Amino acid sequence: MKKKEFSRFGMSLYFIRGSKALFFGGMLAAVLAALLDMVEPKIVQYTVDLVLGDQKVDAAGKVFIRIFDGMEALRHDLFYVALMVAIVGLLAAVFRYLARILNARAAQKLIRRMREHLFAHIMKLPVSWHEQNHTGDIIQRCTSDVETVKNFMSDQMTNMFRIALLIVMAMYFMAGIDLKLALISGIFIPVVVLYSVFFHFKIAGAFKHADEEEGRLSAMAQENLTGVRVVRAFGRELYEKERFESRNADYTKLWVKLMAWLSAFWCSNDLITGLQMLLVTVLGAVACVKGTLSPGGYIAFVSYNGMLIWPVRELGRVISDMSKAGVSLDRICMIMNSEPEEERAEQSSSLSSRAERKVSPPSITFSHVSFAYGDGPEVLKDVSFTVPAGSTLGILGGTGSGKSTLVSLLDRLYEPTKGSISLGGKDIKDMDRLELRSRIGLVLQEPYLFSGTLKENLCMAAPEVSDEEIRAALHTAALEETVDRFTEGLETPVGERGVTLSGGQKQRTAIAQVLLSGREIMIFDDSLSAVDMETDALIRQRLKSGTGESTVILISHRISTLMKADNIIVMDRGRIREQGSHEELLSAGGMYKRIYDIQTEGAL
Amino acid sequence: MKEEEYVSLPFFGIPKLLPYIKKYIPGIILMVSLGMTASIFDALSPLFNRYALDHFVADNTLDGLGVFIALYVGLLVVYMLDNFATTYLCGKTEMSVNRDLRNAAFSHLQELSFSYYNRNNVGYIHARVMSDTEKIGVLVAWRLMDMIWNGSYVVFVIVEMFVLDARLALYVCALVPVVALLVAYFQKKLIKENRYIRELNSAITGDLNEGITGARSVKALLAEERMKSILGRHTKEMEKRSVKAARHSSFFTAAVSMMSTFALAIVLFRGGILSQDGVMKLGTLSVFLTCALGMLEPVQFMVVTFSEIIAVQVNIERLTKLLETEADVSDTKEVIEKYGDSFAPKRENWEELQGEVEFQDVSFHYPDGDEYVLEHFNLKVEKGMNVAIVGETGAGKSTLVNLVCRFFEPTSGRVLIDGRDARERSQIWLHSNIGYMLQTPHLFSGSIRDNLRYGKADATDEEILEALKLVSADGIVKRAEKGLDTEAGEGGDSLSTGEKQLLSFARALLADPKILVLDEATASIDTVTEKAIQKAIATVTKNRTSFVIAHRLSTITVADLIHMVHDGKITERGTHRELMEKRGAYYRLFSRQYEELAYEE
């Protein structure tokens, strides 16, 4: 059952599946383009030398001359040489284009695969995982870390390869022209690379620090904006402004300092490469004067040397960037290696359709259930009760008494630490999670609206319902009038990018949503708290006729919401304090009665 | 998506930015001139090579090598220092402009009215403060520098070539407009593609966000497949668009490098003939070879930079629009002179607020609508009175208290505080005396202590604990391992909504306000706790004027005066007992709330 853990390397391999061939194709094209680039200075060298007079030519030069019908012809047909340069340039451009496009396709395929797999995995992770991790952090892992890994594979890896290849080839050609000079100019490569790697590793900490500061500054602005009403109500504008400005100043100082370092680095690099170029120029000139190097060879050598400088300077940065990729990969591994809710049990039937499910609703039994979040204290202690099929259970309890946890356990959003829960006599542990959830309609206290139209939200759990059914559900949830007031009606966009619904409207949408899904167990987790009393009463009245065939659990602070339930339990600090019908509980004279008294006080 | 429009401003929007960058202009001028100098060095460096070829190599002598080296090294050092100063100034200018713009935007936002916040969502405003400012900083520093550096480099290289050989220079330069047009054409397409990509990117982030923040709902609704397919649709489109964008950018970079080799071919052909005829020296030819290869890339770079400069127009437009937005509620000059503004309050001139509030013929509609929420509304609340407001959703209850707090101002009529028009005194004066608790409590990140101190900056732990006790929230702190140091966190994750409401209530009490406003502040608190709070309210409202809005009528039965609001008008007023005896709308509402219970009796 347990999936194997991904290592950094294993996961890279896993994600790169499907884009490997493209990456290789891109690299091959890059090799060809680089090779063709190397040909150009060589042509220039031969041309210059031949044009200027008889110079010794090497074997390749002889081939070159033969192509152009001998030396004399070449001298008079410089046009063909130029044409050849142009054609080589054209071919190099084609390969360069191919290299980039294949690489881009590979990279995009890779990043898509990463995003989709990560998201699919996250969807399978249990609610407890979601609670332990901050949303922002997870999103960052799925966006910027994924991006970093993609860049590593598509930019840094290929860049490394390309630069290494370029260095080897340029050095080879340079050595062919003048070995000693090539060795001397080659010395600077390790110097620049090591210097750059050293610098980038040194500065990495400062970069990270600056990034974190930016994150904090950004979070501060975000908080101020979301809490603007609180800021105003307390008249703390000045405090906020000063706080922001001082953090802003700190952040800016950090970057200016970093800029000084970076500028110093770039300029010292300029110095090193400038001196190296001087060395090549002077030694090259000396070699020419001595007659060991032809003028054409000198020009070609200087060209090759020029080709080397930028890649070598880049190499250090690329190497240090690669270390960031490792961190990002670890952060992604953390998600991929988190244990998902276990896969569907083998024997379970496929999800039954809505019509098939319209069988009699099941009974619910909690027996000796205890629960604690992680290592925390128990929030439920030895809870036992039974809800007979088709009956309604009311749950009353103070803030933090464990009411919501109770229903979360039923939906298997969490697993009880002790005890068992059964549905129609069957332990829910043995049921497929998805099938279980397909039978339970849970209306949350703070329901989440997805971006999309109102209709899309309503049909979230039941895509195939008719408009009449939707209208009926809206009616029951007392949402009809609200919808009619929207100019776009059911097609009104809601969620983050749409119309902002009030808390009560959201709750009513969630009720309609669950009603439409036609599930056999309905749970209303304080889902009318934001609705005014009048509407609350109306909805309950309509619900009563609508949920006749379902087993219902009602959670509320309001006695009036619960009093008609067949059975009511009163929760207090994770335990069931009282249990019975409204009348029984009243005559028992306990907590329920006390709450009842408070709520009815003044009613007469 | 409206995020990505094209805007074109006169002079690239620089005039609009002028007030904010004025003080950096000398620095920018210095930076630009240093950058130009550096580009001259870059353009002229091949001349060293020329000298080496035409002097040392051609004349077969090493005379003057010492001077050559000394000159080279000397110029190199100057060049290096110049480059250092340029990049450092550039970075510093960028960061300073960023900082100033961010500060300007942030402090302006502290003064804008709630109507602005109602019109724009937080994400949108946040992007103005953080990302627009950043892009503008990059514009006035790096983009400007890129243009100047590349521009002057190209110009100097062209001049250099014309000086050496005008005809050959002309041939090579013929490629410049070709490259510029080619790049401009593809860049335009690329920008369009990039716009889609940015939109898709935010869509994907949105999908992730929904899947993660809505995880509980997704699971309960079995919407996993649906969520995956939405994301899949976006990632697929993303792949398509990104590859298309890569095609454009690869095409023009490949084309530019090809053009460079064409330039090389031209130089080799024409220059070869010239040097064959002895007209052109080898060194000059080598200078041409270097120039021809090196001048087209800066041209490409300039075109790309130019299109980026154009793209920043949108950011300038959005940011300046924010900075130009005027607050709907603002203090007059005279008021500010006497009482100070939010950032510089003159507390010494403040009168003590007594707490008498009066609405005189107030009519009000929200700035973004024209439907009146209140019409000719009159209400007088004596100092220290406990006023309850009851009515269905949308009746104007919250509007009423928003007007008391002067978060909005009446469209017509007046709100009097202690007998004087609220507008005669500063907002900060009023806000410093008001305790306001919202329906959705908002806690800041930081500890419980930090959050409570928001009400009173110098509150001691004893005071804090006392306030907590008053609202029966001391249990929260006692239960928590770290006590007052408990992180209230990302919106106070570890706390329930009810607990957050209690904390925000304690926070309001610490501020010791003269006027207390509770807008549905106890909706998520259980009955027992609520009862405790009611008692607390009774004690703490003794010497304060208080406004209480509640759905749960049990909260307000003790109020001195209950107002039943319907369609922006007061339909009934009186104490609970009076209203119950009257058997009107209040009685009906109250009875309905306990309808079922009443039948039982």
mmCIF file of N, CA and C in Angstrom, chain B residues 303-376:
data_model
loop_
_atom_site.group_PDB
_atom_site.id
_atom_site.type_symbol
_atom_site.label_atom_id
_atom_site.label_comp_id
_atom_site.label_asym_id
_atom_site.label_seq_id
_atom_site.Cartn_x
_atom_site.Cartn_y
_atom_site.Cartn_z
ATOM 1 N N VAL B 303 15.400 46.955 -29.155
ATOM 2 C CA VAL B 303 13.990 46.790 -29.544
ATOM 3 C C VAL B 303 13.217 46.096 -28.426
ATOM 4 N N VAL B 304 13.823 45.056 -27.884
ATOM 5 C CA VAL B 304 13.171 44.325 -26.794
ATOM 6 C C VAL B 304 12.964 45.240 -25.584
ATOM 7 N N THR B 305 14.005 45.991 -25.255
ATOM 8 C CA THR B 305 13.898 46.912 -24.123
ATOM 9 C C THR B 305 12.799 47.939 -24.360
ATOM 10 N N PHE B 306 12.764 48.424 -25.595
ATOM 11 C CA PHE B 306 11.747 49.424 -25.918
ATOM 12 C C PHE B 306 10.343 48.859 -25.688
ATOM 13 N N SER B 307 10.146 47.630 -26.123
ATOM 14 C CA SER B 307 8.810 47.051 -25.934
ATOM 15 C C SER B 307 8.512 46.837 -24.454
ATOM 16 N N GLU B 308 9.565 46.581 -23.689
ATOM 17 C CA GLU B 308 9.349 46.446 -22.245
ATOM 18 C C GLU B 308 8.983 47.786 -21.618
ATOM 19 N N ILE B 309 9.610 48.835 -22.127
ATOM 20 C CA ILE B 309 9.289 50.172 -21.620
ATOM 21 C C ILE B 309 7.819 50.481 -21.888
ATOM 22 N N ILE B 310 7.385 50.098 -23.081
ATOM 23 C CA ILE B 310 5.979 50.333 -23.418
ATOM 24 C C ILE B 310 5.065 49.537 -22.487
ATOM 25 N N ALA B 311 5.499 48.313 -22.195
ATOM 26 C CA ALA B 311 4.651 47.459 -21.356
ATOM 27 C C ALA B 311 4.484 48.021 -19.944
ATOM 28 N N VAL B 312 5.446 48.787 -19.484
ATOM 29 C CA VAL B 312 5.371 49.306 -18.110
ATOM 30 C C VAL B 312 4.342 50.438 -17.992
ATOM 31 N N GLN B 313 3.921 50.965 -19.138
ATOM 32 C CA GLN B 313 2.915 52.039 -19.117
ATOM 33 C C GLN B 313 1.697 51.666 -18.258
ATOM 34 N N VAL B 314 1.300 50.410 -18.411
ATOM 35 C CA VAL B 314 0.131 49.955 -17.663
ATOM 36 C C VAL B 314 0.366 50.111 -16.175
ATOM 37 N N ASN B 315 1.558 49.735 -15.746
ATOM 38 C CA ASN B 315 1.858 49.811 -14.324
ATOM 39 C C ASN B 315 1.887 51.248 -13.842
ATOM 40 N N ILE B 316 2.453 52.115 -14.675
ATOM 41 C CA ILE B 316 2.499 53.530 -14.300
ATOM 42 C C ILE B 316 1.077 54.062 -14.175
ATOM 43 N N GLU B 317 0.286 53.722 -15.172
ATOM 44 C CA GLU B 317 -1.099 54.183 -15.184
ATOM 45 C C GLU B 317 -1.837 53.725 -13.923
ATOM 46 N N ARG B 318 -1.696 52.444 -13.605
ATOM 47 C CA ARG B 318 -2.426 51.896 -12.456
ATOM 48 C C ARG B 318 -1.954 52.516 -11.150
ATOM 49 N N LEU B 319 -0.654 52.635 -11.020
ATOM 50 C CA LEU B 319 -0.129 53.162 -9.766
ATOM 51 C C LEU B 319 -0.505 54.632 -9.594
ATOM 52 N N THR B 320 -0.341 55.414 -10.662
ATOM 53 C CA THR B 320 -0.655 56.843 -10.507
ATOM 54 C C THR B 320 -2.146 57.027 -10.287
ATOM 55 N N LYS B 321 -2.932 56.128 -10.853
ATOM 56 C CA LYS B 321 -4.370 56.223 -10.614
ATOM 57 C C LYS B 321 -4.674 56.022 -9.131
ATOM 58 N N LEU B 322 -3.988 55.075 -8.551
ATOM 59 C CA LEU B 322 -4.166 54.866 -7.113
ATOM 60 C C LEU B 322 -3.740 56.110 -6.342
ATOM 61 N N LEU B 323 -2.591 56.649 -6.722
ATOM 62 C CA LEU B 323 -2.075 57.798 -5.981
ATOM 63 C C LEU B 323 -2.937 59.045 -6.181
ATOM 64 N N GLU B 324 -3.635 59.074 -7.316
ATOM 65 C CA GLU B 324 -4.471 60.241 -7.581
ATOM 66 C C GLU B 324 -5.883 60.099 -7.021
ATOM 67 N N THR B 325 -6.247 58.878 -6.631
ATOM 68 C CA THR B 325 -7.580 58.671 -6.085
ATOM 69 C C THR B 325 -7.744 59.495 -4.806
ATOM 70 N N GLU B 326 -8.822 60.237 -4.751
ATOM 71 C CA GLU B 326 -9.022 61.037 -3.548
ATOM 72 C C GLU B 326 -9.958 60.325 -2.592
ATOM 73 N N ALA B 327 -9.690 60.487 -1.335
ATOM 74 C CA ALA B 327 -10.518 59.841 -0.328
ATOM 75 C C ALA B 327 -11.913 60.469 -0.338
ATOM 76 N N ASP B 328 -12.941 59.627 -0.255
ATOM 77 C CA ASP B 328 -14.304 60.154 -0.202
ATOM 78 C C ASP B 328 -14.532 60.873 1.114
ATOM 79 N N VAL B 329 -13.918 60.318 2.147
ATOM 80 C CA VAL B 329 -14.042 60.964 3.447
ATOM 81 C C VAL B 329 -12.693 61.598 3.756
ATOM 82 N N SER B 330 -12.666 62.917 3.836
ATOM 83 C CA SER B 330 -11.391 63.541 4.179
ATOM 84 C C SER B 330 -11.664 64.767 5.048
ATOM 85 N N ASP B 331 -10.657 65.135 5.794
ATOM 86 C CA ASP B 331 -10.809 66.293 6.670
ATOM 87 C C ASP B 331 -10.470 67.566 5.905
ATOM 88 N N THR B 332 -11.149 68.636 6.274
ATOM 89 C CA THR B 332 -10.841 69.907 5.617
ATOM 90 C C THR B 332 -9.516 70.444 6.134
ATOM 91 N N LYS B 333 -9.012 71.416 5.410
ATOM 92 C CA LYS B 333 -7.729 72.018 5.770
ATOM 93 C C LYS B 333 -7.772 72.580 7.197
ATOM 94 N N GLU B 334 -8.867 73.244 7.490
ATOM 95 C CA GLU B 334 -8.977 73.887 8.811
ATOM 96 C C GLU B 334 -8.937 72.839 9.910
ATOM 97 N N VAL B 335 -9.672 71.745 9.647
ATOM 98 C CA VAL B 335 -9.719 70.681 10.650
ATOM 99 C C VAL B 335 -8.330 70.101 10.871
ATOM 100 N N ILE B 336 -7.628 69.849 9.766
ATOM 101 C CA ILE B 336 -6.294 69.260 9.881
ATOM 102 C C ILE B 336 -5.371 70.217 10.627
ATOM 103 N N GLU B 337 -5.536 71.502 10.326
ATOM 104 C CA GLU B 337 -4.704 72.489 10.984
ATOM 105 C C GLU B 337 -4.864 72.430 12.497
ATOM 106 N N LYS B 338 -6.105 72.243 12.888
ATOM 107 C CA LYS B 338 -6.349 72.263 14.326
ATOM 108 C C LYS B 338 -6.101 70.908 14.995
ATOM 109 N N TYR B 339 -6.634 69.852 14.352
ATOM 110 C CA TYR B 339 -6.598 68.545 15.024
ATOM 111 C C TYR B 339 -5.516 67.609 14.501
ATOM 112 N N GLY B 340 -4.880 67.998 13.393
ATOM 113 C CA GLY B 340 -3.881 67.118 12.812
ATOM 114 C C GLY B 340 -4.517 66.036 11.969
ATOM 115 N N ASP B 341 -3.695 65.360 11.155
ATOM 116 C CA ASP B 341 -4.256 64.265 10.357
ATOM 117 C C ASP B 341 -3.819 62.929 10.960
ATOM 118 N N SER B 342 -4.120 61.872 10.250
ATOM 119 C CA SER B 342 -3.851 60.531 10.783
ATOM 120 C C SER B 342 -2.382 60.325 11.109
ATOM 121 N N PHE B 343 -1.511 60.954 10.320
ATOM 122 C CA PHE B 343 -0.088 60.700 10.511
ATOM 123 C C PHE B 343 0.556 61.675 11.495
ATOM 124 N N ALA B 344 -0.103 62.797 11.702
ATOM 125 C CA ALA B 344 0.445 63.767 12.651
ATOM 126 C C ALA B 344 -0.675 64.369 13.479
ATOM 127 N N PRO B 345 -1.267 63.545 14.337
ATOM 128 C CA PRO B 345 -2.391 64.046 15.133
ATOM 129 C C PRO B 345 -1.924 65.078 16.163
ATOM 130 N N LYS B 346 -2.712 66.128 16.312
ATOM 131 C CA LYS B 346 -2.377 67.123 17.336
ATOM 132 C C LYS B 346 -3.252 66.867 18.550
ATOM 133 N N ARG B 347 -2.845 65.878 19.311
ATOM 134 C CA ARG B 347 -3.673 65.435 20.427
ATOM 135 C C ARG B 347 -3.926 66.542 21.441
ATOM 136 N N GLU B 348 -2.996 67.480 21.544
ATOM 137 C CA GLU B 348 -3.157 68.542 22.542
ATOM 138 C C GLU B 348 -4.407 69.386 22.276
ATOM 139 N N ASN B 349 -4.858 69.407 20.998
ATOM 140 C CA ASN B 349 -6.036 70.220 20.688
ATOM 141 C C ASN B 349 -7.347 69.437 20.731
ATOM 142 N N TRP B 350 -7.239 68.156 21.039
ATOM 143 C CA TRP B 350 -8.445 67.328 20.989
ATOM 144 C C TRP B 350 -9.357 67.585 22.186
ATOM 145 N N GLU B 351 -10.658 67.747 21.915
ATOM 146 C CA GLU B 351 -11.607 67.807 23.017
ATOM 147 C C GLU B 351 -11.906 66.378 23.443
ATOM 148 N N GLU B 352 -12.276 66.225 24.679
ATOM 149 C CA GLU B 352 -12.634 64.887 25.121
ATOM 150 C C GLU B 352 -13.980 64.499 24.526
ATOM 151 N N LEU B 353 -14.053 63.284 24.007
ATOM 152 C CA LEU B 353 -15.308 62.872 23.388
ATOM 153 C C LEU B 353 -16.272 62.394 24.476
ATOM 154 N N GLN B 354 -17.483 62.909 24.421
ATOM 155 C CA GLN B 354 -18.454 62.547 25.449
ATOM 156 C C GLN B 354 -19.280 61.329 25.063
ATOM 157 N N GLY B 355 -19.632 61.261 23.792
ATOM 158 C CA GLY B 355 -20.352 60.080 23.338
ATOM 159 C C GLY B 355 -21.793 60.322 22.934
ATOM 160 N N GLU B 356 -22.147 61.564 22.727
ATOM 161 C CA GLU B 356 -23.505 61.830 22.264
ATOM 162 C C GLU B 356 -23.491 61.791 20.739
ATOM 163 N N VAL B 357 -24.401 61.030 20.176
ATOM 164 C CA VAL B 357 -24.432 60.875 18.717
ATOM 165 C C VAL B 357 -25.811 61.226 18.195
ATOM 166 N N GLU B 358 -25.848 62.034 17.162
ATOM 167 C CA GLU B 358 -27.150 62.387 16.614
ATOM 168 C C GLU B 358 -27.147 62.353 15.090
ATOM 169 N N PHE B 359 -28.138 61.712 14.528
ATOM 170 C CA PHE B 359 -28.350 61.740 13.079
ATOM 171 C C PHE B 359 -29.386 62.809 12.788
ATOM 172 N N GLN B 360 -29.062 63.745 11.915
ATOM 173 C CA GLN B 360 -30.027 64.778 11.573
ATOM 174 C C GLN B 360 -30.377 64.671 10.108
ATOM 175 N N ASP B 361 -31.556 64.173 9.837
ATOM 176 C CA ASP B 361 -32.060 64.119 8.467
ATOM 177 C C ASP B 361 -31.031 63.508 7.505
ATOM 178 N N VAL B 362 -30.491 62.373 7.924
ATOM 179 C CA VAL B 362 -29.418 61.767 7.134
ATOM 180 C C VAL B 362 -29.974 60.897 6.015
ATOM 181 N N SER B 363 -29.517 61.157 4.812
ATOM 182 C CA SER B 363 -29.788 60.261 3.690
ATOM 183 C C SER B 363 -28.449 59.749 3.212
ATOM 184 N N PHE B 364 -28.443 58.524 2.767
ATOM 185 C CA PHE B 364 -27.162 57.958 2.351
ATOM 186 C C PHE B 364 -27.318 56.896 1.278
ATOM 187 N N HIS B 365 -26.477 57.008 0.277
ATOM 188 C CA HIS B 365 -26.303 55.862 -0.628
ATOM 189 C C HIS B 365 -24.816 55.667 -0.820
ATOM 190 N N TYR B 366 -24.413 54.419 -1.087
ATOM 191 C CA TYR B 366 -22.997 54.135 -1.259
ATOM 192 C C TYR B 366 -22.497 54.791 -2.539
ATOM 193 N N PRO B 367 -21.244 55.217 -2.539
ATOM 194 C CA PRO B 367 -20.704 55.935 -3.699
ATOM 195 C C PRO B 367 -20.847 55.144 -5.003
ATOM 196 N N ASP B 368 -20.835 53.813 -4.916
ATOM 197 C CA ASP B 368 -20.912 53.039 -6.147
ATOM 198 C C ASP B 368 -22.332 52.572 -6.466
ATOM 199 N N GLY B 369 -23.295 53.141 -5.804
ATOM 200 C CA GLY B 369 -24.672 52.778 -6.138
ATOM 201 C C GLY B 369 -25.524 54.019 -6.043
ATOM 202 N N ASP B 370 -26.770 53.967 -6.482
ATOM 203 C CA ASP B 370 -27.581 55.154 -6.289
ATOM 204 C C ASP B 370 -28.869 54.844 -5.532
ATOM 205 N N GLU B 371 -28.921 53.623 -4.990
ATOM 206 C CA GLU B 371 -30.089 53.260 -4.210
ATOM 207 C C GLU B 371 -29.880 53.740 -2.772
ATOM 208 N N TYR B 372 -30.794 54.523 -2.272
ATOM 209 C CA TYR B 372 -30.616 55.057 -0.926
ATOM 210 C C TYR B 372 -30.786 53.972 0.129
ATOM 211 N N VAL B 373 -29.812 53.873 0.990
ATOM 212 C CA VAL B 373 -29.887 52.896 2.073
ATOM 213 C C VAL B 373 -30.595 53.531 3.273
ATOM 214 N N LEU B 374 -30.332 54.808 3.473
ATOM 215 C CA LEU B 374 -31.012 55.548 4.538
ATOM 216 C C LEU B 374 -31.659 56.771 3.904
ATOM 217 N N GLU B 375 -32.867 57.109 4.365
ATOM 218 C CA GLU B 375 -33.505 58.316 3.838
ATOM 219 C C GLU B 375 -34.087 59.135 4.977
ATOM 220 N N HIS B 376 -33.680 60.385 5.027
ATOM 221 C CA HIS B 376 -34.165 61.325 6.053
ATOM 222 C C HIS B 376 -34.215 60.663 7.415
#
